[in-house]
Amino acid sequence: MVKMYYDSDCNLSILEGKTVAVLGYGSQGHAHSQNLKDSGVRTIIGLRKSSQSWAKAEEAGFEVYETAEAAKKADLIMILVPDELQPGIYEADVKPNLEEGNVLMFAHGFSVHFKQIDPPEGVDVIMVAPKGPGHVVRTAYAEGQGVPSLIAIERDFSGRAEQYALAYAAGIGAGRAGIIKTTFKEETETDLFGEQAVLCGGVTALMRAGFDTLVEAGYAPEMAYFECIHEMKLIVDLINTKGFAFMRYSISNTAEYGDYRTGKRIITDETRREMKKVLGEIQDGTFASEWISENKSGGRAKFLAQRRIQSEHLSESVGAELRKMMSWLKK
Ligand code: NAD
Ligand code: MG
Ligand code: MG
């Protein structure tokens, strides 16, 4: 079992007199920086001059600098720009400004684990990764709660890397919920597997296949959308708050019986074998090198073509019409 840490295990005072630079002010960036500031940690923001977030960060009360300048001013540098841009930004703006004793930080292990970033000796390399999207990291903190987070130590030059990771995690509110220690390898591989096989790739393919089956059998696409796509949230919310058994307690006995009878015919031994293959391609770097070369090839043609093809699926237009009927979905 994993080791858990809470606020009482964290010592925020290790960050006293230190400056944290948060590079990027997107989903995670705005949340980490605002929480750290409210926790009393001196936090500055690093962005491109042209960034639309520049004004937003200033309005939130931050000193904002160009990425290289922020990295130079900081003792701890948290890289919260998109993973595929990290190697370029690191080479141009961060690496030239790293000093011995600095702490280089990430919220996902991809760049370091797959050696897209190879930090010099003399810096600590750590991860603090909230298990939730940025807006939840911020709103939970503002309500006196926190989002559980992972920490990992790739390099401990100072001998205090774990203390830095715990202090930063506490600063963003994670110590109120629980902090789990992992490794860059474990976080990266499980994160990629989860999003590909289950959360994103698996779930959307399952919903689409169910939708297509009903539509091809002559049922109304609107009915197919409700049953196979829209209602997923009701079930997932039950699982999310209380687990599988409670979800099954909440649904009808008919639905529960059908669940036991049919689930194993959908996720078959063949599917499980394929999941193991997918995991293998993540572990041996096949997936990473494919995605890295897609980004290097300029234009990301295959990626963008898939985005377009997927967005043209019948379920998208049917769903857009049905969602207009649901006033509570409108922001
Ligand atoms: P994002 O796309 O929301 O934000 C990226 C930000 O980077 C932009 O808002 C912009 O301010 C900045 N940026 C873009 N190009 C830049 C450049 N050239 N120079 C400087 N700044 C630039 O990204 P995110 O989702 O917050 O992801 C950041 C990191 O957090 C990633 O490593 C990701 O894997 C990790 N993470 C994300 C989530 C999540 O739910 N979004 C959860 C856990 C970890
Ligand atoms: Mg991920
Ligand atoms: Mg039903």
Tab-separated table of C-alpha atoms and ligand atoms in Angstrom:
chain	number	residue	atom	x	y	z
A	1	MET	CA	0.000	0.000	0.000
A	2	VAL	CA	1.048	3.583	-0.589
A	3	LYS	CA	2.349	5.956	2.043
A	4	MET	CA	0.056	8.882	2.880
A	5	TYR	CA	0.990	12.294	4.221
A	6	TYR	CA	-1.152	15.079	5.664
A	7	ASP	CA	-0.648	18.713	6.711
A	8	SER	CA	0.897	17.565	9.987
A	9	ASP	CA	3.713	15.876	7.995
A	10	CYS	CA	4.425	19.038	5.988
A	11	ASN	CA	6.534	22.010	6.981
A	12	LEU	CA	5.565	25.081	4.955
A	13	SER	CA	8.252	27.174	6.658
A	14	ILE	CA	10.895	25.479	4.490
A	15	LEU	CA	9.578	27.806	1.733
A	16	GLU	CA	10.061	30.966	3.812
A	17	GLY	CA	12.367	33.420	2.050
A	18	LYS	CA	12.089	31.402	-1.161
A	19	THR	CA	10.410	32.390	-4.411
A	20	VAL	CA	8.284	29.949	-6.382
A	21	ALA	CA	7.878	30.614	-10.116
A	22	VAL	CA	4.831	28.996	-11.655
A	23	LEU	CA	5.385	28.811	-15.430
A	24	GLY	CA	2.018	28.848	-17.231
A	25	TYR	CA	-1.300	30.186	-16.007
A	26	GLY	CA	-3.718	27.634	-17.433
A	27	SER	CA	-5.782	24.940	-15.710
A	28	GLN	CA	-3.149	23.936	-13.131
A	29	GLY	CA	-1.083	27.139	-13.185
A	30	HIS	CA	-3.765	29.542	-11.978
A	31	ALA	CA	-4.797	27.128	-9.215
A	32	HIS	CA	-1.328	26.289	-7.864
A	33	SER	CA	-0.239	29.927	-7.873
A	34	GLN	CA	-3.346	31.321	-6.208
A	35	ASN	CA	-3.358	28.599	-3.540
A	36	LEU	CA	0.350	29.044	-2.812
A	37	LYS	CA	-0.090	32.806	-2.510
A	38	ASP	CA	-3.000	32.357	-0.104
A	39	SER	CA	-0.829	29.940	1.888
A	40	GLY	CA	1.747	32.713	2.307
A	41	VAL	CA	4.293	31.477	-0.227
A	42	ARG	CA	5.991	34.135	-2.374
A	43	THR	CA	4.828	33.155	-5.860
A	44	ILE	CA	5.529	34.769	-9.233
A	45	ILE	CA	4.233	33.822	-12.683
A	46	GLY	CA	6.219	33.167	-15.871
A	47	LEU	CA	4.513	33.612	-19.258
A	48	ARG	CA	5.181	34.576	-22.847
A	49	LYS	CA	4.876	38.330	-23.441
A	50	SER	CA	2.013	37.629	-25.892
A	51	SER	CA	0.082	35.421	-23.445
A	52	GLN	CA	-3.596	36.167	-22.971
A	53	SER	CA	-3.197	35.058	-19.360
A	54	TRP	CA	-0.761	37.862	-18.540
A	55	ALA	CA	-3.469	40.381	-17.628
A	56	LYS	CA	-5.474	37.752	-15.721
A	57	ALA	CA	-2.490	36.832	-13.563
A	58	GLU	CA	-1.799	40.498	-12.839
A	59	GLU	CA	-5.427	41.072	-11.925
A	60	ALA	CA	-5.122	38.179	-9.459
A	61	GLY	CA	-2.318	40.137	-7.793
A	62	PHE	CA	0.777	38.405	-9.177
A	63	GLU	CA	4.057	39.773	-10.430
A	64	VAL	CA	4.285	38.395	-13.964
A	65	TYR	CA	7.551	38.017	-15.872
A	66	GLU	CA	8.628	36.514	-19.151
A	67	THR	CA	9.296	32.818	-18.644
A	68	ALA	CA	13.114	33.073	-18.557
A	69	GLU	CA	13.045	36.039	-16.173
A	70	ALA	CA	10.674	34.241	-13.790
A	71	ALA	CA	12.863	31.133	-13.839
A	72	LYS	CA	15.888	33.275	-13.055
A	73	LYS	CA	14.232	34.982	-10.069
A	74	ALA	CA	12.960	31.746	-8.539
A	75	ASP	CA	14.302	29.128	-6.160
A	76	LEU	CA	11.567	26.641	-7.042
A	77	ILE	CA	10.331	26.451	-10.635
A	78	MET	CA	7.052	24.647	-11.335
A	79	ILE	CA	6.526	23.887	-15.026
A	80	LEU	CA	2.802	24.046	-15.791
A	81	VAL	CA	2.799	24.516	-19.539
A	82	PRO	CA	1.402	21.792	-21.845
A	83	ASP	CA	3.551	18.644	-21.721
A	84	GLU	CA	4.411	18.724	-25.426
A	85	LEU	CA	5.779	22.307	-25.137
A	86	GLN	CA	7.842	21.639	-22.007
A	87	PRO	CA	11.105	20.486	-23.667
A	88	GLY	CA	11.305	23.612	-25.877
A	89	ILE	CA	10.469	26.012	-23.050
A	90	TYR	CA	12.866	24.221	-20.707
A	91	GLU	CA	15.787	24.441	-23.168
A	92	ALA	CA	15.178	28.081	-24.089
A	93	ASP	CA	14.054	29.654	-20.828
A	94	VAL	CA	14.631	27.410	-17.814
A	95	LYS	CA	17.896	25.541	-18.278
A	96	PRO	CA	20.043	28.680	-18.816
A	97	ASN	CA	18.644	30.102	-15.566
A	98	LEU	CA	18.967	27.104	-13.270
A	99	GLU	CA	21.285	27.543	-10.324
A	100	GLU	CA	22.696	24.954	-7.987
A	101	GLY	CA	20.190	24.263	-5.228
A	102	ASN	CA	17.127	25.195	-7.304
A	103	VAL	CA	14.133	22.891	-7.289
A	104	LEU	CA	12.658	21.943	-10.652
A	105	MET	CA	9.051	20.824	-10.400
A	106	PHE	CA	6.447	19.113	-12.569
A	107	ALA	CA	2.774	18.127	-12.238
A	108	HIS	CA	3.145	15.141	-14.571
A	109	GLY	CA	6.106	12.878	-15.169
A	110	PHE	CA	6.054	12.563	-18.974
A	111	SER	CA	8.880	14.986	-19.881
A	112	VAL	CA	11.325	13.682	-17.301
A	113	HIS	CA	10.433	9.988	-17.426
A	114	PHE	CA	10.698	9.859	-21.226
A	115	LYS	CA	13.897	11.951	-21.105
A	116	GLN	CA	12.535	14.922	-23.048
A	117	ILE	CA	13.973	17.025	-20.238
A	118	ASP	CA	17.254	15.980	-18.644
A	119	PRO	CA	17.919	18.341	-15.723
A	120	PRO	CA	21.521	19.043	-14.720
A	121	GLU	CA	23.096	17.716	-11.531
A	122	GLY	CA	22.760	20.184	-8.684
A	123	VAL	CA	19.005	20.677	-8.774
A	124	ASP	CA	16.238	18.746	-7.082
A	125	VAL	CA	13.678	17.277	-9.486
A	126	ILE	CA	10.277	16.651	-7.938
A	127	MET	CA	6.639	16.224	-8.848
A	128	VAL	CA	3.495	17.505	-7.185
A	129	ALA	CA	0.480	16.318	-9.170
A	130	PRO	CA	-3.058	17.018	-7.972
A	131	LYS	CA	-5.514	14.260	-8.894
A	132	GLY	CA	-8.019	16.741	-10.229
A	133	PRO	CA	-8.449	19.560	-12.734
A	134	GLY	CA	-7.178	23.022	-11.873
A	135	HIS	CA	-10.516	24.665	-11.215
A	136	VAL	CA	-11.281	22.030	-8.555
A	137	VAL	CA	-7.813	22.474	-7.026
A	138	ARG	CA	-8.690	26.169	-6.646
A	139	THR	CA	-12.320	25.957	-5.522
A	140	ALA	CA	-11.632	23.156	-3.024
A	141	TYR	CA	-8.822	25.207	-1.478
A	142	ALA	CA	-10.999	28.326	-1.293
A	143	GLU	CA	-13.601	26.265	0.599
A	144	GLY	CA	-11.025	25.092	3.127
A	145	GLN	CA	-10.590	21.674	1.501
A	146	GLY	CA	-7.995	20.192	-0.814
A	147	VAL	CA	-7.511	17.817	-3.736
A	148	PRO	CA	-5.483	14.649	-3.039
A	149	SER	CA	-2.123	14.885	-4.752
A	150	LEU	CA	0.837	12.734	-5.697
A	151	ILE	CA	4.422	13.613	-4.920
A	152	ALA	CA	7.535	12.008	-6.395
A	153	ILE	CA	11.267	12.578	-6.142
A	154	GLU	CA	13.378	12.036	-9.263
A	155	ARG	CA	16.527	13.650	-7.909
A	156	ASP	CA	17.360	14.694	-4.360
A	157	PHE	CA	20.402	16.954	-4.628
A	158	SER	CA	19.668	19.071	-1.552
A	159	GLY	CA	18.708	16.174	0.683
A	160	ARG	CA	15.471	18.077	1.268
A	161	ALA	CA	13.603	17.227	-1.947
A	162	GLU	CA	10.840	15.369	-0.120
A	163	GLN	CA	10.376	18.257	2.306
A	164	TYR	CA	10.053	20.665	-0.623
A	165	ALA	CA	7.524	18.425	-2.320
A	166	LEU	CA	5.466	18.092	0.863
A	167	ALA	CA	5.612	21.830	1.563
A	168	TYR	CA	4.490	22.724	-1.961
A	169	ALA	CA	1.729	20.106	-1.808
A	170	ALA	CA	0.534	21.553	1.501
A	171	GLY	CA	0.710	25.037	-0.022
A	172	ILE	CA	-1.779	24.075	-2.728
A	173	GLY	CA	-4.067	22.477	-0.124
A	174	ALA	CA	-3.327	18.811	-0.783
A	175	GLY	CA	-2.306	18.125	2.818
A	176	ARG	CA	-5.904	18.671	3.893
A	177	ALA	CA	-6.970	15.735	1.737
A	178	GLY	CA	-3.948	13.451	1.580
A	179	ILE	CA	-0.636	13.253	-0.258
A	180	ILE	CA	0.524	9.980	-1.796
A	181	LYS	CA	4.147	9.250	-2.587
A	182	THR	CA	4.857	7.664	-5.958
A	183	THR	CA	7.612	7.750	-8.597
A	184	PHE	CA	7.869	9.599	-11.922
A	185	LYS	CA	7.718	6.207	-13.664
A	186	GLU	CA	4.616	4.973	-11.851
A	187	GLU	CA	2.732	8.279	-12.179
A	188	THR	CA	3.539	8.618	-15.884
A	189	GLU	CA	2.710	5.050	-16.862
A	190	THR	CA	-0.493	4.750	-14.838
A	191	ASP	CA	-1.689	8.193	-15.965
A	192	LEU	CA	-1.167	7.373	-19.643
A	193	PHE	CA	-2.737	3.933	-19.279
A	194	GLY	CA	-5.768	5.254	-17.425
A	195	GLU	CA	-6.525	8.012	-19.888
A	196	GLN	CA	-6.006	5.792	-22.931
A	197	ALA	CA	-7.574	2.489	-21.932
A	198	VAL	CA	-10.299	3.669	-19.573
A	199	LEU	CA	-11.052	7.337	-18.984
A	200	CYS	CA	-10.784	8.908	-22.434
A	201	GLY	CA	-10.117	6.311	-25.133
A	202	GLY	CA	-12.000	3.454	-23.487
A	203	VAL	CA	-15.074	5.336	-22.331
A	204	THR	CA	-15.651	7.307	-25.533
A	205	ALA	CA	-15.178	4.212	-27.700
A	206	LEU	CA	-17.634	2.291	-25.498
A	207	MET	CA	-20.260	5.037	-25.638
A	208	ARG	CA	-19.869	5.447	-29.396
A	209	ALA	CA	-20.118	1.725	-30.027
A	210	GLY	CA	-23.309	1.530	-27.970
A	211	PHE	CA	-24.752	4.576	-29.746
A	212	ASP	CA	-23.866	3.158	-33.194
A	213	THR	CA	-25.388	-0.243	-32.335
A	214	LEU	CA	-28.770	1.284	-31.482
A	215	VAL	CA	-28.770	3.691	-34.449
A	216	GLU	CA	-27.786	0.940	-36.900
A	217	ALA	CA	-30.644	-1.185	-35.514
A	218	GLY	CA	-33.076	1.600	-36.473
A	219	TYR	CA	-33.618	3.319	-33.118
A	220	ALA	CA	-33.821	7.103	-32.913
A	221	PRO	CA	-30.372	8.711	-32.495
A	222	GLU	CA	-31.865	10.873	-29.726
A	223	MET	CA	-32.798	7.737	-27.753
A	224	ALA	CA	-29.355	6.279	-28.408
A	225	TYR	CA	-27.711	9.479	-27.189
A	226	PHE	CA	-29.676	9.536	-23.936
A	227	GLU	CA	-29.114	5.854	-23.144
A	228	CYS	CA	-25.500	5.398	-24.187
A	229	ILE	CA	-23.914	8.817	-23.688
A	230	HIS	CA	-25.908	11.270	-21.590
A	231	GLU	CA	-26.744	8.885	-18.750
A	232	MET	CA	-23.125	7.875	-18.227
A	233	LYS	CA	-22.755	10.758	-15.794
A	234	LEU	CA	-25.518	9.530	-13.496
A	235	ILE	CA	-23.807	6.159	-13.124
A	236	VAL	CA	-20.289	7.555	-12.839
A	237	ASP	CA	-21.386	10.040	-10.163
A	238	LEU	CA	-22.745	7.167	-8.060
A	239	ILE	CA	-19.511	5.201	-8.487
A	240	ASN	CA	-17.442	8.310	-7.805
A	241	THR	CA	-19.111	9.077	-4.496
A	242	LYS	CA	-19.736	5.546	-3.153
A	243	GLY	CA	-18.264	2.827	-5.370
A	244	PHE	CA	-19.606	0.035	-7.579
A	245	ALA	CA	-21.707	-1.735	-4.944
A	246	PHE	CA	-23.592	1.435	-4.070
A	247	MET	CA	-24.184	2.225	-7.740
A	248	ARG	CA	-25.673	-1.263	-8.137
A	249	TYR	CA	-27.801	-0.764	-5.041
A	250	SER	CA	-29.162	2.471	-6.545
A	251	ILE	CA	-30.078	1.124	-9.974
A	252	SER	CA	-32.996	-1.280	-10.528
A	253	ASN	CA	-32.543	-5.006	-9.899
A	254	THR	CA	-33.155	-5.534	-13.612
A	255	ALA	CA	-30.315	-3.176	-14.482
A	256	GLU	CA	-28.084	-4.873	-11.909
A	257	TYR	CA	-28.827	-8.362	-13.268
A	258	GLY	CA	-28.120	-7.149	-16.810
A	259	ASP	CA	-24.894	-5.588	-15.600
A	260	TYR	CA	-23.589	-8.949	-14.299
A	261	ARG	CA	-24.782	-10.858	-17.375
A	262	THR	CA	-23.461	-8.536	-20.062
A	263	GLY	CA	-20.423	-6.591	-18.809
A	264	LYS	CA	-18.038	-9.518	-19.239
A	265	ARG	CA	-19.248	-10.056	-22.819
A	266	ILE	CA	-18.284	-6.474	-23.692
A	267	ILE	CA	-14.911	-6.382	-21.945
A	268	THR	CA	-13.749	-9.806	-23.121
A	269	ASP	CA	-10.468	-11.673	-22.687
A	270	GLU	CA	-9.457	-10.183	-26.023
A	271	THR	CA	-10.051	-6.667	-24.659
A	272	ARG	CA	-7.990	-7.478	-21.564
A	273	ARG	CA	-5.169	-8.829	-23.755
A	274	GLU	CA	-5.286	-5.611	-25.785
A	275	MET	CA	-5.151	-3.551	-22.564
A	276	LYS	CA	-1.934	-5.385	-21.632
A	277	LYS	CA	-0.533	-4.569	-25.086
A	278	VAL	CA	-1.447	-0.903	-24.650
A	279	LEU	CA	0.302	-0.911	-21.264
A	280	GLY	CA	3.353	-2.534	-22.858
A	281	GLU	CA	3.539	0.200	-25.504
A	282	ILE	CA	3.434	2.813	-22.737
A	283	GLN	CA	6.109	1.042	-20.669
A	284	ASP	CA	8.529	0.476	-23.555
A	285	GLY	CA	8.211	4.056	-24.820
A	286	THR	CA	6.446	3.217	-28.101
A	287	PHE	CA	3.522	5.521	-27.324
A	288	ALA	CA	5.759	8.342	-26.107
A	289	SER	CA	8.026	8.327	-29.160
A	290	GLU	CA	4.998	8.236	-31.463
A	291	TRP	CA	3.455	11.284	-29.742
A	292	ILE	CA	6.782	13.119	-29.556
A	293	SER	CA	7.450	12.639	-33.269
A	294	GLU	CA	3.866	13.684	-34.078
A	295	ASN	CA	4.623	16.965	-32.289
A	296	LYS	CA	8.033	17.336	-33.921
A	297	SER	CA	6.790	16.652	-37.443
A	298	GLY	CA	5.159	20.090	-37.483
A	299	GLY	CA	1.470	20.534	-38.070
A	300	ARG	CA	0.490	17.439	-36.039
A	301	ALA	CA	-1.411	16.232	-39.116
A	302	LYS	CA	-2.555	12.835	-37.787
A	303	PHE	CA	-3.622	14.245	-34.438
A	304	LEU	CA	-5.657	17.086	-35.963
A	305	ALA	CA	-7.214	14.799	-38.586
A	306	GLN	CA	-8.461	12.503	-35.796
A	307	ARG	CA	-9.830	15.498	-33.889
A	308	ARG	CA	-11.824	16.530	-36.983
A	309	ILE	CA	-13.071	13.013	-37.821
A	310	GLN	CA	-14.199	12.348	-34.247
A	311	SER	CA	-16.004	15.695	-34.025
A	312	GLU	CA	-18.091	14.776	-37.083
A	313	HIS	CA	-19.644	11.669	-35.481
A	314	LEU	CA	-23.461	11.731	-35.507
A	315	SER	CA	-23.572	11.688	-31.699
A	316	GLU	CA	-22.051	15.195	-31.623
A	317	SER	CA	-24.812	16.948	-33.577
A	318	VAL	CA	-27.573	14.915	-31.920
A	319	GLY	CA	-26.097	15.678	-28.510
A	320	ALA	CA	-25.792	19.406	-29.248
A	321	GLU	CA	-29.529	19.554	-30.030
A	322	LEU	CA	-30.559	17.538	-26.968
A	323	ARG	CA	-28.394	19.555	-24.611
A	324	LYS	CA	-30.330	22.685	-25.635
A	325	MET	CA	-33.315	21.107	-23.831
A	326	MET	CA	-31.350	20.934	-20.591
A	327	SER	CA	-31.255	24.439	-19.194
A	328	TRP	CA	-29.035	23.426	-16.273
A	329	LEU	CA	-26.220	22.533	-18.674
A	330	LYS	CA	-26.005	26.092	-19.975
A	331	LYS	CA	-23.236	28.060	-18.297
B	1	NAD	P1	-3.053	24.215	-19.859
B	1	NAD	O1	-3.059	23.900	-21.303
B	1	NAD	O2	-4.330	24.440	-19.147
B	1	NAD	O3	-2.202	25.546	-19.593
B	1	NAD	C1	-0.996	25.764	-20.167
B	1	NAD	C2	-0.590	27.207	-19.961
B	1	NAD	O4	0.761	27.315	-20.423
B	1	NAD	C3	-1.349	28.223	-20.804
B	1	NAD	O5	-2.478	28.698	-20.157
B	1	NAD	C4	-0.321	29.310	-20.968
B	1	NAD	O6	-0.434	30.216	-19.879
B	1	NAD	C5	1.005	28.632	-20.804
B	1	NAD	N1	1.842	28.573	-22.006
B	1	NAD	C6	1.553	28.024	-23.214
B	1	NAD	N2	2.600	28.152	-24.032
B	1	NAD	C7	3.575	28.790	-23.327
B	1	NAD	C8	4.890	29.229	-23.622
B	1	NAD	N3	5.432	29.013	-24.834
B	1	NAD	N4	5.596	29.858	-22.632
B	1	NAD	C9	5.069	30.051	-21.416
B	1	NAD	N5	3.827	29.663	-21.096
B	1	NAD	C10	3.097	29.060	-22.033
B	1	NAD	O7	-2.156	23.092	-19.147
B	1	NAD	P2	-2.521	22.240	-17.826
B	1	NAD	O8	-3.664	21.335	-18.131
B	1	NAD	O9	-2.602	23.152	-16.665
B	1	NAD	O10	-1.230	21.314	-17.714
B	1	NAD	C11	-0.020	21.748	-17.117
B	1	NAD	C12	0.667	20.540	-16.516
B	1	NAD	O11	-0.145	20.007	-15.480
B	1	NAD	C13	0.926	19.405	-17.493
B	1	NAD	O12	2.143	18.808	-17.159
B	1	NAD	C14	-0.204	18.440	-17.208
B	1	NAD	O13	0.078	17.105	-17.524
B	1	NAD	C15	-0.345	18.636	-15.699
B	1	NAD	N6	-1.628	18.249	-15.102
B	1	NAD	C16	-2.799	18.692	-15.639
B	1	NAD	C17	-4.005	18.348	-15.030
B	1	NAD	C18	-5.329	18.872	-15.566
B	1	NAD	O14	-6.359	18.413	-15.088
B	1	NAD	N7	-5.370	19.799	-16.504
B	1	NAD	C19	-4.013	17.533	-13.892
B	1	NAD	C20	-2.793	17.137	-13.330
B	1	NAD	C21	-1.606	17.491	-13.958
B	2	MG	MG	-2.694	12.654	-18.300
B	3	MG	MG	-32.274	2.766	-18.651
